[in-house]
PDB file of C-alpha atoms in Angstrom:
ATOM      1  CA  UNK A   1      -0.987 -11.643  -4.574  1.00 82.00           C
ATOM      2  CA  UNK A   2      -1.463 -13.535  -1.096  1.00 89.00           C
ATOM      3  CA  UNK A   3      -5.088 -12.880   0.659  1.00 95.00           C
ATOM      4  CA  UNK A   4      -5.721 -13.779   4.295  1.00 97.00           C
ATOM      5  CA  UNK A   5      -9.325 -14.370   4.484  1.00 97.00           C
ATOM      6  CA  UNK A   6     -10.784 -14.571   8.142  1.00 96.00           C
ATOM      7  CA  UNK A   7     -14.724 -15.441   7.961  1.00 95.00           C
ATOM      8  CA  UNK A   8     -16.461 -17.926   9.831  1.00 92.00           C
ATOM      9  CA  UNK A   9     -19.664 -18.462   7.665  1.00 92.00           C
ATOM     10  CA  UNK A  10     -18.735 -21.602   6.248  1.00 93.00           C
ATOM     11  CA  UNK A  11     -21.193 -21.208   2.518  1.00 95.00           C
ATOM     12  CA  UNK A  12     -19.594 -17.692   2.356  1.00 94.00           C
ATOM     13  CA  UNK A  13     -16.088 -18.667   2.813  1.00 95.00           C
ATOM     14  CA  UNK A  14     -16.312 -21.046   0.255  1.00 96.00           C
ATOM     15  CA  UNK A  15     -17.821 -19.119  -2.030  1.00 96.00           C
ATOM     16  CA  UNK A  16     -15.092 -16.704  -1.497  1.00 96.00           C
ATOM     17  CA  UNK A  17     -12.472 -19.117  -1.632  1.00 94.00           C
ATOM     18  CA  UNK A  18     -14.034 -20.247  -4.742  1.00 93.00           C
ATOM     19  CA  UNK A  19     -14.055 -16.874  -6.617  1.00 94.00           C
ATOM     20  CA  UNK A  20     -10.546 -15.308  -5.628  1.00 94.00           C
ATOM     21  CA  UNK A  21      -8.679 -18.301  -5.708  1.00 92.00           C
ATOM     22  CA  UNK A  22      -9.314 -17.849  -9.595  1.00 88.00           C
ATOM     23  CA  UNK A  23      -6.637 -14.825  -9.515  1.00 86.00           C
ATOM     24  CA  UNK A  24      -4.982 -14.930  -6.063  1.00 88.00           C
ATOM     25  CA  UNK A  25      -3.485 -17.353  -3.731  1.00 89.00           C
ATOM     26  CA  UNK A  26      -6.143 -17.634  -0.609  1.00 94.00           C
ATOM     27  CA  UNK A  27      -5.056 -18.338   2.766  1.00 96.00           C
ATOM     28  CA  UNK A  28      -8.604 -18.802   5.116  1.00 96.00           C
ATOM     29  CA  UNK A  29      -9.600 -19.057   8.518  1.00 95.00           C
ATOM     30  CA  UNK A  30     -12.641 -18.983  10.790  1.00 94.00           C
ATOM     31  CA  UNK A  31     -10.417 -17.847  14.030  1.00 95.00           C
ATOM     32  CA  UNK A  32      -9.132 -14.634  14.882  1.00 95.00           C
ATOM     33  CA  UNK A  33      -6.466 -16.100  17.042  1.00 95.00           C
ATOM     34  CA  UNK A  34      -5.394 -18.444  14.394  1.00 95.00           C
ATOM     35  CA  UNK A  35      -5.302 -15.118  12.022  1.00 95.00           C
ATOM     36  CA  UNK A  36      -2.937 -13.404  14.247  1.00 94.00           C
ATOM     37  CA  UNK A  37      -0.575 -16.480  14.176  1.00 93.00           C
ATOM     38  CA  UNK A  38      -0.349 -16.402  10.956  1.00 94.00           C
ATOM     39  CA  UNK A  39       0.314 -13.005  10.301  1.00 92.00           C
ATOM     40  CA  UNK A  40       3.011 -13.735  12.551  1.00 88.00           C
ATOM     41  CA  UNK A  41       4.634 -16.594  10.670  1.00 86.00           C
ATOM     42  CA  UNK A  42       3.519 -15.173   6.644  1.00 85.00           C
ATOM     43  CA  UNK A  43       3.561 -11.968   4.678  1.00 84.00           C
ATOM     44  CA  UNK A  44       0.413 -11.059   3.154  1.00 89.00           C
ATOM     45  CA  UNK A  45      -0.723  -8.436   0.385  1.00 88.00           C
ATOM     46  CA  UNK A  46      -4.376  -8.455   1.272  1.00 94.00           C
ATOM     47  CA  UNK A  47      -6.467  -9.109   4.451  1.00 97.00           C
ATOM     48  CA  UNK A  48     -10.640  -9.417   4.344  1.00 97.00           C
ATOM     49  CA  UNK A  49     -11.622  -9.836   7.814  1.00 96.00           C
ATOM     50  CA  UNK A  50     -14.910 -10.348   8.582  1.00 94.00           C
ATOM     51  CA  UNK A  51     -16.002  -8.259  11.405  1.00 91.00           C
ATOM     52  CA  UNK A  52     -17.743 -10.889  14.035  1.00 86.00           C
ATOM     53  CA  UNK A  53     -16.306 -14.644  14.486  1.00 90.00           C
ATOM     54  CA  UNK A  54     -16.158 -16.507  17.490  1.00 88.00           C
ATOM     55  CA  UNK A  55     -13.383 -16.031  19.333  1.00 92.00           C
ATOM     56  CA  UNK A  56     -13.124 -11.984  18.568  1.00 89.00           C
ATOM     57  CA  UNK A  57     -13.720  -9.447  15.960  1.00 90.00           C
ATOM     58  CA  UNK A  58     -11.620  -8.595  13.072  1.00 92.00           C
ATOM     59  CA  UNK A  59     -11.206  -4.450  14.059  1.00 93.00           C
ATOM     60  CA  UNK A  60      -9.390  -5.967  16.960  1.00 94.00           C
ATOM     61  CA  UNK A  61      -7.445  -7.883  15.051  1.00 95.00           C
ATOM     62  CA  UNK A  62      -6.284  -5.717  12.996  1.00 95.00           C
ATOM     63  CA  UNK A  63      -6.425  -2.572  15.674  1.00 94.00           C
ATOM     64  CA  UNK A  64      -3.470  -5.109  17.346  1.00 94.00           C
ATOM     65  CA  UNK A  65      -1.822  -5.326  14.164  1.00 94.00           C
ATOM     66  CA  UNK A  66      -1.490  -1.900  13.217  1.00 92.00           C
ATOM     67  CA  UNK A  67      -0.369  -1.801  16.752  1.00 92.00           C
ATOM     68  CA  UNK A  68       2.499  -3.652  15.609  1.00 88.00           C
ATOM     69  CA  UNK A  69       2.880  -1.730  12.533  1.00 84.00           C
ATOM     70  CA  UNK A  70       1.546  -3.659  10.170  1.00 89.00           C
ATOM     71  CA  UNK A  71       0.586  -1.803   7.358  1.00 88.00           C
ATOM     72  CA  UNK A  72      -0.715  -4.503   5.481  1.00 92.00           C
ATOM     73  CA  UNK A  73      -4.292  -2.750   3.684  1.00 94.00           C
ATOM     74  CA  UNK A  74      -7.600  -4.732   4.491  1.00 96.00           C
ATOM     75  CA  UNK A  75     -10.867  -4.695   3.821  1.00 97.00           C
ATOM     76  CA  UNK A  76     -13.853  -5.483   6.334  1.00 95.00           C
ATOM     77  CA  UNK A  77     -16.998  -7.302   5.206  1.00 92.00           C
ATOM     78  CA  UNK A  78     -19.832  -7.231   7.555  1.00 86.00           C
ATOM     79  CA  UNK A  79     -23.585  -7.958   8.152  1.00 84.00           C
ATOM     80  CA  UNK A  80     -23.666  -4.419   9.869  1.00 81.00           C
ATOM     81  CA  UNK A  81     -24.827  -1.760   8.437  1.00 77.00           C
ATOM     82  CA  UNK A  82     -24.770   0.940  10.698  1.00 77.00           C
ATOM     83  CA  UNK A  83     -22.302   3.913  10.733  1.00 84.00           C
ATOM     84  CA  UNK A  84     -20.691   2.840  14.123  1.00 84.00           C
ATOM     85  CA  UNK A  85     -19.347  -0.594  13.088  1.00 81.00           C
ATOM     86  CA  UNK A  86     -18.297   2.077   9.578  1.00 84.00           C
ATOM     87  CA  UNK A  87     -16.339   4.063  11.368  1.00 90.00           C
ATOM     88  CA  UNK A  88     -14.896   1.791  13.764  1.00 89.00           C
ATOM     89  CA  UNK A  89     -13.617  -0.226  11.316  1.00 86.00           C
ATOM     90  CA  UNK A  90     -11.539   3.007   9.569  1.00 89.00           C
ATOM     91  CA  UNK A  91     -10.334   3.970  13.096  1.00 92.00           C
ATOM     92  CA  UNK A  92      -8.796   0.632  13.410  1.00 91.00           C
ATOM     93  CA  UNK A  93      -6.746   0.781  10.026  1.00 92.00           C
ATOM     94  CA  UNK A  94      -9.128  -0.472   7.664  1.00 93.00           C
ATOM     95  CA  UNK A  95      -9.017   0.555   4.111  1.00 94.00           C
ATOM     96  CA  UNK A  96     -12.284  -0.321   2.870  1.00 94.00           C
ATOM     97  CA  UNK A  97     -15.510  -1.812   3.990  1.00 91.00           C
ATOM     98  CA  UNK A  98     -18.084  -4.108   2.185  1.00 93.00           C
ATOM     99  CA  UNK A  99     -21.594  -4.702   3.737  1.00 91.00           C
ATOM    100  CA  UNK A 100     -23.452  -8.280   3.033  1.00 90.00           C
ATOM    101  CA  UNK A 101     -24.886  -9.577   1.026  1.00 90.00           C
ATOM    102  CA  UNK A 102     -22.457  -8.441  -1.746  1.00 92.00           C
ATOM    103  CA  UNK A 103     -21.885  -9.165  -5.157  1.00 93.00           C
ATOM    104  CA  UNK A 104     -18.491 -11.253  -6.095  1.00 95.00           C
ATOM    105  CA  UNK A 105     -18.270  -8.255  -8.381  1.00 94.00           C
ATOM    106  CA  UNK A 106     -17.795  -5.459  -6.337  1.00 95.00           C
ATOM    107  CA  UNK A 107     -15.879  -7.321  -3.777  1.00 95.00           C
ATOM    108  CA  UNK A 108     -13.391  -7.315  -7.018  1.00 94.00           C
ATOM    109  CA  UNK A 109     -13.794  -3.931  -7.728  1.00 95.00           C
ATOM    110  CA  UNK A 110     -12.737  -3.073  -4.393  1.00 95.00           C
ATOM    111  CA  UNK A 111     -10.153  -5.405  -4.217  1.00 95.00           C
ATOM    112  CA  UNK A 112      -9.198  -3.348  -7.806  1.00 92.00           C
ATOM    113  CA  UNK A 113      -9.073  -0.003  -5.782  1.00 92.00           C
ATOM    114  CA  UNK A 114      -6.830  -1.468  -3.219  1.00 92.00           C
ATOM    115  CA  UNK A 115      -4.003  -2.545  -5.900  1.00 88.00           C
ATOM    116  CA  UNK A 116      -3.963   0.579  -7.495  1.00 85.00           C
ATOM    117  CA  UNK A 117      -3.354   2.643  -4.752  1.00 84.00           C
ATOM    118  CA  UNK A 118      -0.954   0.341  -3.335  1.00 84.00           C
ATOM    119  CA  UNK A 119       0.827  -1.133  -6.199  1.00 78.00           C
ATOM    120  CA  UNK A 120       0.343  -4.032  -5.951  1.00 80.00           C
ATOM    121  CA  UNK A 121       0.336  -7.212  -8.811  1.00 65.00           C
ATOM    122  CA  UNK A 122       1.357  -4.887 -11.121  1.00 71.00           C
ATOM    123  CA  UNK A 123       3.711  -2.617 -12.595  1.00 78.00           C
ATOM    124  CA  UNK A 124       4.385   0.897 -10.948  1.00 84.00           C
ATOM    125  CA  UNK A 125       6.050   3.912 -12.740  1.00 84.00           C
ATOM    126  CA  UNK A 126       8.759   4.753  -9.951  1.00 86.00           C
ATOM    127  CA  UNK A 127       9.615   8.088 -12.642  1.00 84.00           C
ATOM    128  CA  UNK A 128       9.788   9.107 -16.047  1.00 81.00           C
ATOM    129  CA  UNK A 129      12.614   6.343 -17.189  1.00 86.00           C
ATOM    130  CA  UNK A 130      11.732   4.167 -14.116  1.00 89.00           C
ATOM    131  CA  UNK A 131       9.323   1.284 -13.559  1.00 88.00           C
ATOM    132  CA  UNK A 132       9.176  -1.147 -10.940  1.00 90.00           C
ATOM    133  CA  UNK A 133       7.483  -4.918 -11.108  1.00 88.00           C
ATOM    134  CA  UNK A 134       7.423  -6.248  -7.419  1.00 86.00           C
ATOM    135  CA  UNK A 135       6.364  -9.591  -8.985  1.00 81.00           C
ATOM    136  CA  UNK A 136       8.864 -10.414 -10.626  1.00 85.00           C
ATOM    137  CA  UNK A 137      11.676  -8.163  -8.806  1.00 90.00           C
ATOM    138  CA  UNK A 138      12.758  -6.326 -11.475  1.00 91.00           C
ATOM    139  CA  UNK A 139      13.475  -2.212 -12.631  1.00 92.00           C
ATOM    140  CA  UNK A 140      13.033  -0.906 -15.557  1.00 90.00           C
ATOM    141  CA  UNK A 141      15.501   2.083 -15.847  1.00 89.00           C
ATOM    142  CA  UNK A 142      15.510   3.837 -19.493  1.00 85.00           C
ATOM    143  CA  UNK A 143      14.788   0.014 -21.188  1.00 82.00           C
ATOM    144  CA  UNK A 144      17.422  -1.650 -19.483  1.00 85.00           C
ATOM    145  CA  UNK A 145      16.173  -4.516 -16.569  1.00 88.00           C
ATOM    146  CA  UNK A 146      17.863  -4.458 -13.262  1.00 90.00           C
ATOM    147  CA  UNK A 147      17.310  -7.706 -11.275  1.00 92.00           C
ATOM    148  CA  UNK A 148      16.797  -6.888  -7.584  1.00 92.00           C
ATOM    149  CA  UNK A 149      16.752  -9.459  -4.482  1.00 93.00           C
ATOM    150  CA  UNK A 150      13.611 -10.547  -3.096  1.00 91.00           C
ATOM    151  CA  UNK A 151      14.296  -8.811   0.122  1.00 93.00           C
ATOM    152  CA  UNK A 152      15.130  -5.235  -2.021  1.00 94.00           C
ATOM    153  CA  UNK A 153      12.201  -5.927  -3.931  1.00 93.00           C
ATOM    154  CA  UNK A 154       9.893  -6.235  -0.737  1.00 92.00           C
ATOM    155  CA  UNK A 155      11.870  -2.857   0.889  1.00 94.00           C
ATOM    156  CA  UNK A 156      11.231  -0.786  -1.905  1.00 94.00           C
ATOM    157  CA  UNK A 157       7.546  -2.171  -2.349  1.00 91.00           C
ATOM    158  CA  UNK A 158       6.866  -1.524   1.078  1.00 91.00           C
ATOM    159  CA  UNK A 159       9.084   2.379   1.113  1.00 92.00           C
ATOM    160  CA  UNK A 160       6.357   2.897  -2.161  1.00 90.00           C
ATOM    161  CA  UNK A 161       3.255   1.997  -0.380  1.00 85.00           C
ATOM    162  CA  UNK A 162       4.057   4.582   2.219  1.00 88.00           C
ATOM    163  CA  UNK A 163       5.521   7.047   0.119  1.00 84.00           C
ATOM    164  CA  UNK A 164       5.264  10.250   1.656  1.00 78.00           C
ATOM    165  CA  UNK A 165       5.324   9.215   5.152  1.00 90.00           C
ATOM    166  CA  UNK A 166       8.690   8.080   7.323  1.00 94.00           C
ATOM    167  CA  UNK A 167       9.405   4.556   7.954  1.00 94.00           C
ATOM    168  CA  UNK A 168      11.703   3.190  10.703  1.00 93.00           C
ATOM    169  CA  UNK A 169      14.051   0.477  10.210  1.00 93.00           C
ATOM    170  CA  UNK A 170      12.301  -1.008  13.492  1.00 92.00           C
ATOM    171  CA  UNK A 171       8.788  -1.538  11.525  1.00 91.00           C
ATOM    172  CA  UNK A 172      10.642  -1.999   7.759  1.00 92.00           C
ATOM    173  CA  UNK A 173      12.237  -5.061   9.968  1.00 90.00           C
ATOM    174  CA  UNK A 174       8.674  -6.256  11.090  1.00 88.00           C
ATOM    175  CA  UNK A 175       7.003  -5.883   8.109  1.00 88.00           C
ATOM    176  CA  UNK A 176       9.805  -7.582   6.140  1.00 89.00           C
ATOM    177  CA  UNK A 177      10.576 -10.922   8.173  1.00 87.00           C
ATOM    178  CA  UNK A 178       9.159 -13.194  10.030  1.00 81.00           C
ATOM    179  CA  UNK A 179       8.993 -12.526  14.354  1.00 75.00           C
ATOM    180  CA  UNK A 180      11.920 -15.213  14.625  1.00 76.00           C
ATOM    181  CA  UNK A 181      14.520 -14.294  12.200  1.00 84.00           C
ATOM    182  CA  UNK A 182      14.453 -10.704  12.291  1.00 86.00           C
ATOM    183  CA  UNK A 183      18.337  -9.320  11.292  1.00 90.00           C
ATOM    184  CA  UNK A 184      19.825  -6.696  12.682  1.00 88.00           C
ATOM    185  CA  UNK A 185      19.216  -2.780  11.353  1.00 88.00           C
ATOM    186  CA  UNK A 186      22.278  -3.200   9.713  1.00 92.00           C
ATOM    187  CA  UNK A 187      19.991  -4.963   7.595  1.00 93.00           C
ATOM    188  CA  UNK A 188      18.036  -2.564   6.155  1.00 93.00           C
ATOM    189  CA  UNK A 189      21.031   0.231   5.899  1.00 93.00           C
ATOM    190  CA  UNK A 190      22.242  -2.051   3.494  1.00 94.00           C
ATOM    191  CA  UNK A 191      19.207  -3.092   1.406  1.00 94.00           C
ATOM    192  CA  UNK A 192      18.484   1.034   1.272  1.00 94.00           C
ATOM    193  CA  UNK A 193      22.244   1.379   0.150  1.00 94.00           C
ATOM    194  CA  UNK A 194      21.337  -1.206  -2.415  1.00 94.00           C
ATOM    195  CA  UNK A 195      18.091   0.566  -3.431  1.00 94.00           C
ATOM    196  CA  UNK A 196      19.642   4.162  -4.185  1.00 93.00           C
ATOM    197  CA  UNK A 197      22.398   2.546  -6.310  1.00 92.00           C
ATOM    198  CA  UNK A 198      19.314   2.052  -8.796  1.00 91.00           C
ATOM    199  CA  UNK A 199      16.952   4.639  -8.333  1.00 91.00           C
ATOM    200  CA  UNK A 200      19.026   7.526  -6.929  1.00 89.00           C
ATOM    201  CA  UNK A 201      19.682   8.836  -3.514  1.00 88.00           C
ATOM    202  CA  UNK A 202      17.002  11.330  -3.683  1.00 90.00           C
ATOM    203  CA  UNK A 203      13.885   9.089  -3.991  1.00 90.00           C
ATOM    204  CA  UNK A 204      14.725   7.319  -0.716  1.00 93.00           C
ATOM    205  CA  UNK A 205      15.338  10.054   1.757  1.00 92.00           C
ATOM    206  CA  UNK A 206      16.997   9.935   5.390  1.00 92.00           C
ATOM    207  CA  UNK A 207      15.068  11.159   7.929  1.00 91.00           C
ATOM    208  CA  UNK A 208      18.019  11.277  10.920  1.00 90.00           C
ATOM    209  CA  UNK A 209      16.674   9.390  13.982  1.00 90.00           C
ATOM    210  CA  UNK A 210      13.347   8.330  12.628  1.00 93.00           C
ATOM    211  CA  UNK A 211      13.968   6.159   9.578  1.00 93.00           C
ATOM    212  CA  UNK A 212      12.936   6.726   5.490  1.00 94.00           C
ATOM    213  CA  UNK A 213      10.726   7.838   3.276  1.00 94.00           C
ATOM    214  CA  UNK A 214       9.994   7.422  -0.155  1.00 93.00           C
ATOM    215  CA  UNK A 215       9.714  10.177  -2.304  1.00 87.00           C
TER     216      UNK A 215
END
């Protein structure tokens, strides 16, 4: 699992660094302009943003990239403690929010909560014959293994994450690729094509004119 880390108290960050690099790959900054560049040239499975830095504020940031449709999940960590910053920070997106100073522990535990409910690093029972491992890109259907592509992997990942809800091609095609080699929706008609060969058509439903949604 890939974190984005944006905090710009150096001791902290390094003591962050320090403990989740032990289980995840880490990707840190102290800028929220250099935060939005990379979530425009990387895919990540986490974001901690730390609510004040320098050069902005990470609801902003991530207020502009759910603006974008990123639906990445994130958790804040701030010296605030009052219920304004709170509930700003679940008006702009966020998922969860962690007030300093914090134990490493619960910082885990949280980052626990966050996997479970959106699959991710492990495996996820698609249905009763039918388990999906994002990791490593494969299905289990009735004890046989399926291999799928990276790319069908990371559509049906993403269609899981937001079951229940309709997707568009448009933001599955943001989410999926990088800003400068975004294909065409063709795409995506064919990766979902791909994706109902395995799991059957009526997991991944049509929604005419608006996009999919996994059910």
């Amino acid at each position: 699992m890939h974190i984005l880390l944006l905090e710009d108290d150096t001791v902290l960050a390094d003591i962050l660094k320090d403990y989740l690099q032990e289980q995840y790959q880490v990707t840190h900054t102290y800028s929220m302009k250099e935060a939005m560049r990379l979530c425009d040239e990387n895919r990540y499975d986490l974001y901690i943003f730390d609510i004040n830095v320098p050069d902005g504020d990470g609801i902003t940031l991530l207020k502009e990239l759910r603006a974008f449709r990123d639906e990445t999940p994130a958790i804040f960590i701030t010296a605030f403690h009052d219920t304004k910053h709170l509930t700003e920070a679940f008006q702009s997106g966020g998922n969860d929010f962690i007030k300093k100073p914090f134990d490493l522990e619960e910082l885990n535990v949280r980052i626990d909560n966050i996997k479970r409910h959106f699959g991710l690093d492990m495996q996820i029972t698609l249905s009763d014959d039918t388990a999906f491992d994002p990791q490593t890109h494969t299905l289990n259907i009735a004890g046989a293994l399926h291999k799928l592509s990276a790319k069908e992997s990371e559509c049906l990942h993403y269609l899981y994450k937001n079951r229940n809800r309709v997707v568009s091609s448009d933001e599955l095609l943001q989410n999926l690729w990088a800003y400068d080699e975004i294909p065409s929706e063709d795409t995506i008609r064919t990766l979902i094509k791909q994706l109902r060969k395995h799991i059957g058509k009526e997991h991944i439903i049509n929604i005419r004119g608006e996009g999919y949604r996994y059910e």
